[in-house]
CSV table of N, CA, C and O in Angstrom, one decimal:
chain,number,residue,atom,x,y,z
Z,723,UNK,N,-182.5,-50.0,-119.2
Z,723,UNK,CA,-183.9,-49.6,-118.9
Z,723,UNK,C,-184.8,-50.3,-119.9
Z,723,UNK,O,-184.5,-50.5,-121.0
Z,724,UNK,N,-186.0,-50.6,-119.4
Z,724,UNK,CA,-187.0,-51.3,-120.2
Z,724,UNK,C,-188.3,-50.5,-120.3
Z,724,UNK,O,-188.7,-49.8,-119.3
Z,725,UNK,N,-189.1,-50.7,-121.4
Z,725,UNK,CA,-190.4,-50.2,-121.5
Z,725,UNK,C,-191.4,-51.0,-120.7
Z,725,UNK,O,-191.0,-52.1,-120.2
Z,726,UNK,N,-192.6,-50.6,-120.5
Z,726,UNK,CA,-193.6,-51.4,-119.8
Z,726,UNK,C,-193.8,-52.8,-120.4
Z,726,UNK,O,-194.1,-53.8,-119.8
Z,727,UNK,N,-193.6,-52.9,-121.8
Z,727,UNK,CA,-193.7,-54.2,-122.4
Z,727,UNK,C,-192.5,-55.1,-122.3
Z,727,UNK,O,-192.5,-56.2,-122.8
Z,728,UNK,N,-191.4,-54.5,-121.7
Z,728,UNK,CA,-190.2,-55.3,-121.5
Z,728,UNK,C,-189.1,-55.1,-122.5
Z,728,UNK,O,-188.0,-55.6,-122.4
Z,729,UNK,N,-189.4,-54.3,-123.6
Z,729,UNK,CA,-188.4,-54.0,-124.6
Z,729,UNK,C,-187.4,-53.1,-124.1
Z,729,UNK,O,-187.7,-52.1,-123.4
Z,730,UNK,N,-186.1,-53.4,-124.4
Z,730,UNK,CA,-185.0,-52.5,-123.9
Z,730,UNK,C,-185.0,-51.2,-124.6
Z,730,UNK,O,-185.0,-51.2,-125.9
Z,731,UNK,N,-185.0,-50.1,-123.9
Z,731,UNK,CA,-184.9,-48.8,-124.5
Z,731,UNK,C,-183.4,-48.5,-124.9
Z,731,UNK,O,-182.5,-48.8,-124.1
Z,732,UNK,N,-183.2,-48.1,-126.1
Z,732,UNK,CA,-181.8,-47.8,-126.5
Z,732,UNK,C,-181.1,-46.8,-125.6
Z,732,UNK,O,-181.7,-45.8,-125.3
Z,733,UNK,N,-179.9,-47.1,-125.1
Z,733,UNK,CA,-179.2,-46.2,-124.2
Z,733,UNK,C,-178.7,-45.0,-124.9
Z,733,UNK,O,-178.6,-44.0,-124.3
Z,734,UNK,N,-178.3,-45.1,-126.1
Z,734,UNK,CA,-177.6,-44.0,-126.8
Z,734,UNK,C,-178.6,-42.9,-127.3
Z,734,UNK,O,-179.6,-43.2,-127.9
Z,735,UNK,N,-178.3,-41.7,-126.9
Z,735,UNK,CA,-179.0,-40.6,-127.4
Z,735,UNK,C,-178.6,-40.4,-128.9
Z,735,UNK,O,-177.5,-40.5,-129.3
Z,736,UNK,N,-179.6,-40.0,-129.7
Z,736,UNK,CA,-179.3,-39.7,-131.1
Z,736,UNK,C,-179.2,-38.2,-131.3
Z,736,UNK,O,-179.9,-37.4,-130.6
Z,737,UNK,N,-178.4,-37.8,-132.2
Z,737,UNK,CA,-178.2,-36.3,-132.5
Z,737,UNK,C,-178.5,-36.1,-134.0
Z,737,UNK,O,-178.1,-36.9,-134.8
Z,738,UNK,N,-179.3,-35.1,-134.3
Z,738,UNK,CA,-179.7,-34.8,-135.7
Z,738,UNK,C,-179.5,-33.4,-136.0
Z,738,UNK,O,-179.6,-32.5,-135.1
Z,739,UNK,N,-179.4,-33.1,-137.3
Z,739,UNK,CA,-179.3,-31.7,-137.7
Z,739,UNK,C,-180.7,-31.1,-137.9
Z,739,UNK,O,-181.7,-31.9,-137.9
Z,740,UNK,N,-180.8,-29.9,-138.2
Z,740,UNK,CA,-182.1,-29.3,-138.5
Z,740,UNK,C,-182.7,-29.9,-139.8
Z,740,UNK,O,-183.9,-30.2,-139.8
Z,741,UNK,N,-181.9,-30.2,-140.8
Z,741,UNK,CA,-182.4,-30.8,-142.0
Z,741,UNK,C,-182.9,-32.2,-141.7
Z,741,UNK,O,-184.0,-32.6,-142.2
Z,742,UNK,N,-182.2,-33.0,-140.9
Z,742,UNK,CA,-182.6,-34.4,-140.6
Z,742,UNK,C,-183.9,-34.3,-139.7
Z,742,UNK,O,-184.8,-35.1,-140.0
Z,743,UNK,N,-184.0,-33.4,-138.8
Z,743,UNK,CA,-185.2,-33.3,-138.0
Z,743,UNK,C,-186.4,-32.9,-138.8
Z,743,UNK,O,-187.4,-33.5,-138.7
Z,744,UNK,N,-186.2,-32.0,-139.8
Z,744,UNK,CA,-187.3,-31.6,-140.7
Z,744,UNK,C,-187.7,-32.8,-141.5
Z,744,UNK,O,-188.9,-33.0,-141.6
Z,745,UNK,N,-186.8,-33.6,-141.9
Z,745,UNK,CA,-187.1,-34.8,-142.7
Z,745,UNK,C,-187.9,-35.8,-141.8
Z,745,UNK,O,-188.9,-36.4,-142.2
Z,746,UNK,N,-187.5,-36.0,-140.5
Z,746,UNK,CA,-188.1,-36.9,-139.6
Z,746,UNK,C,-189.6,-36.4,-139.3
Z,746,UNK,O,-190.5,-37.2,-139.2
Z,747,UNK,N,-189.7,-35.1,-139.2
Z,747,UNK,CA,-191.1,-34.5,-138.9
Z,747,UNK,C,-192.0,-34.8,-140.1
Z,747,UNK,O,-193.1,-35.2,-140.0
Z,748,UNK,N,-191.4,-34.5,-141.3
Z,748,UNK,CA,-192.2,-34.8,-142.5
Z,748,UNK,C,-192.6,-36.2,-142.6
Z,748,UNK,O,-193.7,-36.6,-143.0
Z,749,UNK,N,-191.7,-37.1,-142.3
Z,749,UNK,CA,-191.9,-38.6,-142.4
Z,749,UNK,C,-193.0,-39.0,-141.4
Z,749,UNK,O,-193.9,-39.8,-141.7
Z,750,UNK,N,-192.9,-38.4,-140.2
Z,750,UNK,CA,-193.9,-38.7,-139.1
Z,750,UNK,C,-195.3,-38.2,-139.6
Z,750,UNK,O,-196.3,-39.0,-139.4
Z,751,UNK,N,-195.4,-37.1,-140.2
Z,751,UNK,CA,-196.7,-36.5,-140.7
Z,751,UNK,C,-197.2,-37.4,-141.8
Z,751,UNK,O,-198.4,-37.7,-141.9
Z,752,UNK,N,-196.3,-37.8,-142.7
Z,752,UNK,CA,-196.7,-38.6,-143.9
Z,752,UNK,C,-197.2,-40.0,-143.5
Z,752,UNK,O,-198.1,-40.5,-144.1
Z,753,UNK,N,-196.6,-40.5,-142.5
Z,753,UNK,CA,-196.9,-41.9,-142.0
Z,753,UNK,C,-198.0,-41.8,-140.9
Z,753,UNK,O,-198.3,-42.8,-140.3
Z,754,UNK,N,-198.5,-40.6,-140.6
Z,754,UNK,CA,-199.5,-40.4,-139.6
Z,754,UNK,C,-199.0,-40.9,-138.2
Z,754,UNK,O,-199.8,-41.5,-137.5
Z,755,UNK,N,-197.8,-40.6,-137.9
Z,755,UNK,CA,-197.2,-40.9,-136.6
Z,755,UNK,C,-197.3,-39.6,-135.7
Z,755,UNK,O,-197.6,-38.5,-136.2
Z,756,UNK,N,-197.1,-39.8,-134.4
Z,756,UNK,CA,-197.2,-38.7,-133.5
Z,756,UNK,C,-196.1,-37.6,-133.6
Z,756,UNK,O,-195.0,-38.0,-133.8
Z,757,UNK,N,-196.5,-36.4,-133.4
Z,757,UNK,CA,-195.5,-35.3,-133.4
Z,757,UNK,C,-196.2,-34.1,-132.7
Z,757,UNK,O,-197.3,-33.7,-133.0
Z,758,UNK,N,-195.5,-33.6,-131.7
Z,758,UNK,CA,-196.0,-32.4,-131.0
Z,758,UNK,C,-194.8,-31.5,-130.8
Z,758,UNK,O,-193.9,-31.7,-130.0
Z,759,UNK,N,-194.9,-30.4,-131.5
Z,759,UNK,CA,-193.8,-29.4,-131.6
Z,759,UNK,C,-193.7,-28.5,-130.4
Z,759,UNK,O,-192.6,-28.0,-130.1
Z,760,UNK,N,-194.8,-28.3,-129.7
Z,760,UNK,CA,-194.8,-27.4,-128.5
Z,760,UNK,C,-194.2,-26.1,-128.9
Z,760,UNK,O,-193.4,-25.5,-128.1
Z,761,UNK,N,-194.4,-25.5,-130.1
Z,761,UNK,CA,-193.8,-24.3,-130.4
Z,761,UNK,C,-192.3,-24.3,-130.8
Z,761,UNK,O,-191.7,-23.3,-130.9
Z,762,UNK,N,-191.8,-25.5,-131.1
Z,762,UNK,CA,-190.4,-25.6,-131.4
Z,762,UNK,C,-190.1,-24.9,-132.8
Z,762,UNK,O,-190.8,-25.2,-133.7
Z,763,UNK,N,-189.1,-24.1,-132.8
Z,763,UNK,CA,-188.7,-23.4,-134.0
Z,763,UNK,C,-187.4,-23.9,-134.4
Z,763,UNK,O,-186.4,-23.9,-133.7
Z,764,UNK,N,-187.3,-24.5,-135.6
Z,764,UNK,CA,-186.1,-25.1,-136.1
Z,764,UNK,C,-185.1,-24.0,-136.6
Z,764,UNK,O,-185.6,-23.1,-137.3
Z,765,UNK,N,-183.8,-24.1,-136.3
Z,765,UNK,CA,-182.8,-23.2,-136.8
Z,765,UNK,C,-181.5,-24.0,-136.9
Z,765,UNK,O,-181.3,-25.0,-136.3
Z,766,UNK,N,-180.6,-23.5,-137.8
Z,766,UNK,CA,-179.4,-24.1,-138.1
Z,766,UNK,C,-178.4,-24.2,-136.9
Z,766,UNK,O,-177.6,-25.1,-136.8
Z,767,UNK,N,-178.5,-23.2,-136.0
Z,767,UNK,CA,-177.5,-23.1,-134.9
Z,767,UNK,C,-177.9,-24.1,-133.7
Z,767,UNK,O,-177.0,-24.3,-132.9
Z,768,UNK,N,-179.1,-24.6,-133.7
Z,768,UNK,CA,-179.5,-25.4,-132.6
Z,768,UNK,C,-179.0,-26.8,-132.7
Z,768,UNK,O,-178.6,-27.3,-133.8
Z,769,UNK,N,-178.8,-27.5,-131.6
Z,769,UNK,CA,-178.4,-28.9,-131.5
Z,769,UNK,C,-179.7,-29.7,-131.1
Z,769,UNK,O,-180.4,-29.3,-130.1
Z,770,UNK,N,-180.0,-30.7,-131.9
Z,770,UNK,CA,-181.2,-31.5,-131.7
Z,770,UNK,C,-180.8,-32.9,-131.2
Z,770,UNK,O,-180.1,-33.6,-131.9
Z,771,UNK,N,-181.3,-33.2,-130.0
Z,771,UNK,CA,-181.1,-34.6,-129.5
Z,771,UNK,C,-182.4,-35.3,-129.4
Z,771,UNK,O,-183.5,-34.7,-129.1
Z,772,UNK,N,-182.4,-36.6,-129.6
Z,772,UNK,CA,-183.5,-37.5,-129.6
Z,772,UNK,C,-183.3,-38.5,-128.5
Z,772,UNK,O,-182.4,-39.3,-128.5
Z,773,UNK,N,-184.2,-38.5,-127.5
Z,773,UNK,CA,-184.2,-39.5,-126.4
Z,773,UNK,C,-185.4,-40.4,-126.5
Z,773,UNK,O,-186.5,-40.0,-126.3
Z,774,UNK,N,-185.1,-41.7,-126.8
Z,774,UNK,CA,-186.3,-42.6,-126.9
Z,774,UNK,C,-186.8,-42.9,-125.5
Z,774,UNK,O,-186.0,-43.1,-124.6
Z,775,UNK,N,-188.1,-43.0,-125.3
Z,775,UNK,CA,-188.6,-43.3,-124.0
Z,775,UNK,C,-189.7,-44.4,-124.1
Z,775,UNK,O,-190.1,-44.9,-123.0
Z,776,UNK,N,-190.3,-44.7,-125.2
Z,776,UNK,CA,-191.3,-45.7,-125.3
Z,776,UNK,C,-191.4,-46.3,-126.7
Z,776,UNK,O,-191.2,-45.7,-127.7
Z,777,UNK,N,-191.8,-47.6,-126.7
Z,777,UNK,CA,-191.9,-48.3,-127.9
Z,777,UNK,C,-193.4,-48.7,-128.2
Z,777,UNK,O,-194.1,-49.0,-127.3
Z,778,UNK,N,-193.8,-48.6,-129.4
Z,778,UNK,CA,-195.1,-49.0,-129.8
Z,778,UNK,C,-195.0,-49.9,-131.0
Z,778,UNK,O,-194.2,-49.7,-131.9
Z,779,UNK,N,-195.8,-50.9,-131.0
Z,779,UNK,CA,-195.8,-51.9,-132.1
Z,779,UNK,C,-197.2,-51.8,-132.9
Z,779,UNK,O,-197.9,-52.7,-132.9
Z,780,UNK,N,-197.4,-50.6,-133.3
Z,780,UNK,CA,-198.7,-50.3,-134.1
Z,780,UNK,C,-198.5,-50.9,-135.5
Z,780,UNK,O,-197.5,-51.7,-135.7
Z,781,UNK,N,-199.3,-50.5,-136.4
Z,781,UNK,CA,-199.0,-51.0,-137.8
Z,781,UNK,C,-197.5,-50.7,-138.2
Z,781,UNK,O,-197.0,-51.4,-139.0
Z,782,UNK,N,-196.9,-49.7,-137.6
Z,782,UNK,CA,-195.5,-49.4,-137.9
Z,782,UNK,C,-194.8,-49.4,-136.5
Z,782,UNK,O,-195.3,-48.8,-135.6
Z,783,UNK,N,-193.7,-50.1,-136.4
Z,783,UNK,CA,-193.0,-50.2,-135.2
Z,783,UNK,C,-192.2,-48.8,-135.0
Z,783,UNK,O,-191.5,-48.4,-135.9
Z,784,UNK,N,-192.4,-48.2,-133.8
Z,784,UNK,CA,-191.9,-46.9,-133.6
Z,784,UNK,C,-191.3,-46.7,-132.2
Z,784,UNK,O,-191.6,-47.4,-131.3
Z,785,UNK,N,-190.3,-45.8,-132.2
Z,785,UNK,CA,-189.9,-45.3,-130.9
Z,785,UNK,C,-190.5,-43.9,-130.7
Z,785,UNK,O,-190.4,-43.1,-131.5
Z,786,UNK,N,-191.1,-43.7,-129.5
Z,786,UNK,CA,-191.6,-42.4,-129.1
Z,786,UNK,C,-190.3,-41.7,-128.5
Z,786,UNK,O,-189.6,-42.3,-127.7
Z,787,UNK,N,-190.0,-40.5,-129.0
Z,787,UNK,CA,-188.8,-39.8,-128.6
Z,787,UNK,C,-189.1,-38.4,-128.1
Z,787,UNK,O,-190.1,-37.8,-128.6
Z,788,UNK,N,-188.4,-38.0,-127.1
Z,788,UNK,CA,-188.4,-36.6,-126.7
Z,788,UNK,C,-187.4,-35.9,-127.5
Z,788,UNK,O,-186.2,-36.4,-127.6
Z,789,UNK,N,-187.7,-34.8,-128.1
Z,789,UNK,CA,-186.8,-34.0,-128.8
Z,789,UNK,C,-186.3,-32.8,-127.9
Z,789,UNK,O,-187.2,-32.1,-127.4
Z,790,UNK,N,-185.0,-32.7,-127.7
Z,790,UNK,CA,-184.5,-31.6,-127.0
Z,790,UNK,C,-183.7,-30.7,-127.9
Z,790,UNK,O,-182.8,-31.2,-128.6
Z,791,UNK,N,-184.1,-29.4,-128.0
Z,791,UNK,CA,-183.4,-28.5,-128.9
Z,791,UNK,C,-182.7,-27.5,-128.0
Z,791,UNK,O,-183.3,-26.8,-127.2
Z,792,UNK,N,-181.4,-27.5,-128.2
Z,792,UNK,CA,-180.5,-26.6,-127.5
Z,792,UNK,C,-180.2,-25.4,-128.4
Z,792,UNK,O,-179.5,-25.6,-129.4
Z,793,UNK,N,-180.8,-24.2,-128.1
Z,793,UNK,CA,-180.5,-23.0,-128.9
Z,793,UNK,C,-179.0,-22.8,-128.9
Z,793,UNK,O,-178.3,-22.8,-127.9
Z,794,UNK,N,-178.5,-22.5,-130.0
Z,794,UNK,CA,-177.0,-22.2,-130.2
Z,794,UNK,C,-176.1,-23.4,-129.8
Z,794,UNK,O,-175.0,-23.1,-129.3
Z,795,UNK,N,-176.6,-24.6,-129.9
Z,795,UNK,CA,-175.8,-25.7,-129.5
Z,795,UNK,C,-175.6,-25.8,-128.0
Z,795,UNK,O,-176.4,-25.3,-127.2
Z,796,UNK,N,-174.5,-26.4,-127.6
Z,796,UNK,CA,-174.3,-26.6,-126.1
Z,796,UNK,C,-173.4,-25.5,-125.5
Z,796,UNK,O,-173.3,-25.5,-124.3
Z,797,UNK,N,-173.0,-24.6,-126.3
Z,797,UNK,CA,-172.2,-23.5,-125.8
Z,797,UNK,C,-173.1,-22.5,-125.1
Z,797,UNK,O,-174.3,-22.4,-125.3
Z,798,UNK,N,-172.5,-21.7,-124.2
Z,798,UNK,CA,-173.3,-20.7,-123.4
Z,798,UNK,C,-172.4,-19.6,-123.1
Z,798,UNK,O,-171.2,-19.7,-122.9
Z,799,UNK,N,-173.0,-18.4,-123.1
Z,799,UNK,CA,-172.3,-17.2,-122.7
Z,799,UNK,C,-172.3,-17.0,-121.2
Z,799,UNK,O,-173.4,-17.3,-120.6
Z,800,UNK,N,-171.3,-16.5,-120.6
Z,800,UNK,CA,-171.2,-16.3,-119.2
Z,800,UNK,C,-172.4,-15.4,-118.8
Z,800,UNK,O,-172.6,-14.3,-119.4
Z,801,UNK,N,-173.1,-15.8,-117.7
Z,801,UNK,CA,-174.2,-14.9,-117.2
Z,801,UNK,C,-175.5,-15.1,-118.0
Z,801,UNK,O,-176.5,-14.4,-117.6
Z,802,UNK,N,-175.5,-15.9,-119.0
Z,802,UNK,CA,-176.8,-16.1,-119.7
Z,802,UNK,C,-177.3,-17.5,-119.5
Z,802,UNK,O,-176.5,-18.5,-119.6
Z,803,UNK,N,-178.5,-17.7,-119.4
Z,803,UNK,CA,-179.1,-19.1,-119.2
Z,803,UNK,C,-179.2,-19.8,-120.6
Z,803,UNK,O,-179.1,-19.2,-121.6
Z,804,UNK,N,-179.3,-21.0,-120.5
Z,804,UNK,CA,-179.4,-21.9,-121.7
Z,804,UNK,C,-180.9,-22.1,-122.0
Z,804,UNK,O,-181.6,-22.5,-121.1
Z,805,UNK,N,-181.3,-21.9,-123.2
Z,805,UNK,CA,-182.7,-22.2,-123.6
Z,805,UNK,C,-182.8,-23.5,-124.2
Z,805,UNK,O,-182.1,-23.8,-125.2
Z,806,UNK,N,-183.6,-24.4,-123.6
Z,806,UNK,CA,-183.8,-25.7,-124.1
Z,806,UNK,C,-185.3,-25.9,-124.4
Z,806,UNK,O,-186.1,-25.7,-123.5
Z,807,UNK,N,-185.6,-26.2,-125.6
Z,807,UNK,CA,-187.0,-26.4,-126.0
Z,807,UNK,C,-187.3,-27.9,-126.1
Z,807,UNK,O,-186.4,-28.7,-126.5
Z,808,UNK,N,-188.5,-28.3,-125.9
Z,808,UNK,CA,-188.9,-29.7,-125.9
Z,808,UNK,C,-190.0,-30.0,-126.9
Z,808,UNK,O,-190.8,-29.1,-127.2
Z,809,UNK,N,-190.0,-31.2,-127.5
Z,809,UNK,CA,-191.0,-31.6,-128.4
Z,809,UNK,C,-191.1,-33.1,-128.3
Z,809,UNK,O,-190.3,-33.7,-127.6
Z,810,UNK,N,-192.1,-33.7,-129.0
Z,810,UNK,CA,-192.2,-35.2,-129.0
Z,810,UNK,C,-192.3,-35.6,-130.5
Z,810,UNK,O,-193.0,-34.9,-131.3
Z,811,UNK,N,-191.7,-36.7,-130.8
Z,811,UNK,CA,-191.7,-37.2,-132.2
Z,811,UNK,C,-191.7,-38.7,-132.2
Z,811,UNK,O,-190.8,-39.3,-131.5
Z,812,UNK,N,-192.5,-39.3,-133.0
Z,812,UNK,CA,-192.5,-40.8,-133.1
Z,812,UNK,C,-191.7,-41.1,-134.4
Z,812,UNK,O,-191.9,-40.4,-135.4
Z,813,UNK,N,-190.7,-42.0,-134.3
Z,813,UNK,CA,-189.8,-42.3,-135.3
Z,813,UNK,C,-189.9,-43.8,-135.6
Z,813,UNK,O,-189.8,-44.6,-134.7
Z,814,UNK,N,-190.0,-44.2,-136.9
Z,814,UNK,CA,-190.1,-45.6,-137.2
Z,814,UNK,C,-188.8,-46.3,-136.8
Z,814,UNK,O,-187.7,-45.7,-136.8
Z,815,UNK,N,-188.9,-47.5,-136.3
Z,815,UNK,CA,-187.8,-48.2,-135.7
Z,815,UNK,C,-186.6,-48.4,-136.7
Z,815,UNK,O,-185.5,-48.1,-136.3
Z,816,UNK,N,-186.8,-48.7,-137.9
Z,816,UNK,CA,-185.7,-48.9,-138.8
Z,816,UNK,C,-185.0,-47.5,-139.1
Z,816,UNK,O,-183.8,-47.5,-139.3
Z,817,UNK,N,-185.7,-46.4,-139.1
Z,817,UNK,CA,-185.1,-45.1,-139.3
Z,817,UNK,C,-184.3,-44.7,-138.0
Z,817,UNK,O,-183.2,-44.2,-138.1
Z,818,UNK,N,-184.9,-45.0,-136.9
Z,818,UNK,CA,-184.3,-44.6,-135.6
Z,818,UNK,C,-182.9,-45.3,-135.5
Z,818,UNK,O,-181.9,-44.6,-135.1
Z,819,UNK,N,-182.8,-46.5,-135.8
Z,819,UNK,CA,-181.6,-47.3,-135.6
Z,819,UNK,C,-180.4,-46.8,-136.6
Z,819,UNK,O,-179.3,-47.0,-136.3
Z,820,UNK,N,-180.8,-46.1,-137.6
Z,820,UNK,CA,-179.8,-45.5,-138.6
Z,820,UNK,C,-179.3,-44.1,-138.2
Z,820,UNK,O,-178.4,-43.6,-138.8
Z,821,UNK,N,-180.0,-43.5,-137.2
Z,821,UNK,CA,-179.6,-42.1,-136.8
Z,821,UNK,C,-178.2,-42.1,-136.1
Z,821,UNK,O,-177.9,-43.1,-135.4
Z,822,UNK,N,-177.5,-41.1,-136.3
Z,822,UNK,CA,-176.2,-41.0,-135.6
Z,822,UNK,C,-176.3,-40.9,-134.1
Z,822,UNK,O,-177.2,-40.2,-133.6
Z,823,UNK,N,-175.4,-41.6,-133.4
Z,823,UNK,CA,-175.4,-41.7,-131.9
Z,823,UNK,C,-174.6,-40.5,-131.4
Z,823,UNK,O,-173.6,-40.1,-132.0
Z,824,UNK,N,-175.1,-39.8,-130.4
Z,824,UNK,CA,-174.4,-38.7,-129.8
Z,824,UNK,C,-173.1,-39.1,-129.2
Z,824,UNK,O,-173.0,-40.3,-128.7
Z,825,UNK,N,-172.1,-38.3,-129.2
Z,825,UNK,CA,-170.8,-38.6,-128.6
Z,825,UNK,C,-170.9,-38.6,-127.1
Z,825,UNK,O,-171.9,-38.1,-126.5
Z,826,UNK,N,-170.0,-39.2,-126.4
Z,826,UNK,CA,-170.0,-39.3,-125.0
Z,826,UNK,C,-169.9,-37.9,-124.4
Z,826,UNK,O,-170.6,-37.6,-123.4
Z,827,UNK,N,-169.2,-37.0,-125.0
Z,827,UNK,CA,-169.1,-35.6,-124.6
Z,827,UNK,C,-170.5,-34.9,-124.6
Z,827,UNK,O,-170.9,-34.2,-123.7
Z,828,UNK,N,-171.2,-35.1,-125.7
Z,828,UNK,CA,-172.6,-34.5,-125.8
Z,828,UNK,C,-173.5,-35.1,-124.7
Z,828,UNK,O,-174.3,-34.4,-124.1
Z,829,UNK,N,-173.4,-36.4,-124.5
Z,829,UNK,CA,-174.3,-37.1,-123.5
Z,829,UNK,C,-174.0,-36.5,-122.1
Z,829,UNK,O,-174.9,-36.3,-121.4
Z,830,UNK,N,-172.7,-36.3,-121.8
Z,830,UNK,CA,-172.3,-35.8,-120.5
Z,830,UNK,C,-172.8,-34.3,-120.4
Z,830,UNK,O,-173.3,-33.9,-119.3
Z,831,UNK,N,-172.7,-33.6,-121.4
Z,831,UNK,CA,-173.2,-32.2,-121.4
Z,831,UNK,C,-174.7,-32.2,-121.2
Z,831,UNK,O,-175.3,-31.3,-120.5
Z,832,UNK,N,-175.4,-33.1,-121.9
Z,832,UNK,CA,-176.9,-33.2,-121.8
Z,832,UNK,C,-177.2,-33.5,-120.3
Z,832,UNK,O,-178.1,-32.8,-119.7
Z,833,UNK,N,-176.6,-34.4,-119.7
Z,833,UNK,CA,-176.8,-34.7,-118.3
Z,833,UNK,C,-176.6,-33.5,-117.4
Z,833,UNK,O,-177.4,-33.2,-116.5
Z,834,UNK,N,-175.5,-32.7,-117.7
Z,834,UNK,CA,-175.2,-31.5,-116.9
Z,834,UNK,C,-176.4,-30.5,-117.1
Z,834,UNK,O,-176.8,-30.0,-116.1
Z,835,UNK,N,-176.8,-30.3,-118.3
Z,835,UNK,CA,-177.9,-29.3,-118.5
Z,835,UNK,C,-179.2,-29.7,-117.9
Z,835,UNK,O,-179.9,-28.9,-117.3
Z,836,UNK,N,-179.5,-31.0,-118.0
Z,836,UNK,CA,-180.8,-31.4,-117.4
Z,836,UNK,C,-180.7,-31.3,-115.9
Z,836,UNK,O,-181.7,-30.9,-115.3
Z,837,UNK,N,-179.6,-31.7,-115.3
Z,837,UNK,CA,-179.5,-31.5,-113.8
Z,837,UNK,C,-179.6,-30.1,-113.4
Z,837,UNK,O,-180.2,-29.8,-112.4
Z,838,UNK,N,-179.0,-29.2,-114.2
Z,838,UNK,CA,-179.1,-27.8,-113.9
Z,838,UNK,C,-180.5,-27.3,-114.0
Z,838,UNK,O,-181.0,-26.5,-113.1
Z,839,UNK,N,-181.3,-27.7,-115.0
Z,839,UNK,CA,-182.7,-27.3,-115.2
Z,839,UNK,C,-183.5,-27.8,-114.0
Z,839,UNK,O,-184.4,-27.1,-113.5
Z,840,UNK,N,-183.3,-29.0,-113.6
Z,840,UNK,CA,-184.0,-29.6,-112.4
Z,840,UNK,C,-183.7,-28.8,-111.2
Z,840,UNK,O,-184.7,-28.4,-110.4
Z,841,UNK,N,-182.5,-28.5,-110.9
Z,841,UNK,CA,-182.1,-27.7,-109.8
Z,841,UNK,C,-182.7,-26.3,-109.8
Z,841,UNK,O,-183.2,-25.8,-108.8
Z,842,UNK,N,-182.6,-25.7,-111.0
Z,842,UNK,CA,-183.2,-24.3,-111.1
Z,842,UNK,C,-184.7,-24.3,-110.9
Z,842,UNK,O,-185.2,-23.4,-110.3
Z,843,UNK,N,-185.4,-25.3,-111.4
Z,843,UNK,CA,-186.8,-25.4,-111.1
Z,843,UNK,C,-187.1,-25.6,-109.7
Z,843,UNK,O,-188.1,-25.0,-109.1
Z,844,UNK,N,-186.3,-26.3,-109.0
Z,844,UNK,CA,-186.5,-26.5,-107.5
Z,844,UNK,C,-186.2,-25.2,-106.8
Z,844,UNK,O,-187.0,-24.8,-105.8
Z,845,UNK,N,-185.2,-24.4,-107.2
Z,845,UNK,CA,-184.9,-23.1,-106.6
Z,845,UNK,C,-186.1,-22.2,-106.8
Z,845,UNK,O,-186.4,-21.4,-105.9
Z,846,UNK,N,-186.6,-22.2,-108.0
Z,846,UNK,CA,-187.7,-21.2,-108.3
Z,846,UNK,C,-189.0,-21.5,-107.5
Z,846,UNK,O,-189.7,-20.7,-107.1
Z,847,UNK,N,-189.2,-22.8,-107.2
Z,847,UNK,CA,-190.4,-23.2,-106.5
Z,847,UNK,C,-190.2,-23.1,-105.0
Z,847,UNK,O,-191.2,-23.3,-104.3
Z,848,UNK,N,-189.0,-22.9,-104.6
Z,848,UNK,CA,-188.7,-22.8,-103.1
Z,848,UNK,C,-188.6,-24.1,-102.4
Z,848,UNK,O,-188.7,-24.1,-101.2
Z,849,UNK,N,-188.4,-25.2,-103.2
Z,849,UNK,CA,-188.3,-26.5,-102.5
Z,849,UNK,C,-186.9,-27.1,-102.6
Z,849,UNK,O,-186.8,-28.3,-102.5
Z,850,UNK,N,-185.9,-26.2,-102.7
Z,850,UNK,CA,-184.6,-26.7,-102.7
Z,850,UNK,C,-184.2,-27.3,-101.4
Z,850,UNK,O,-184.6,-26.9,-100.3
Z,851,UNK,N,-183.5,-28.4,-101.4
Z,851,UNK,CA,-183.1,-29.1,-100.2
Z,851,UNK,C,-184.1,-30.1,-99.7
Z,851,UNK,O,-183.9,-30.7,-98.6
Z,852,UNK,N,-185.3,-30.2,-100.3
Z,852,UNK,CA,-186.3,-31.1,-99.8
Z,852,UNK,C,-186.1,-32.5,-100.4
Z,852,UNK,O,-185.7,-32.7,-101.5
């Protein structure tokens, strides 16, 4: 996949801890990069994934990333829905490349959860099957 400018978007999802995400947020604020928490509350039990979606070559080269926070990690109790919070964070290119890559198992689970959320949104709006 490529950005509008033709730069290849990294395929690998990055995974970070609460401490690492806090550090990335502080770095973004310190470097005057973009950050939109949308009410995201950081906690130790959550799993934080970073999905790059756009590149900017401003004074600092950055990846614009969507932050997905899975409350209580990827596990779920039977009969309970999974809460996924979203945020946006700009990360300097050199920092982004050093972040740990999510395992294949985590990437597959992410795909499963996102597909479920899309399907559930369709069911709620009454447009399932269209």
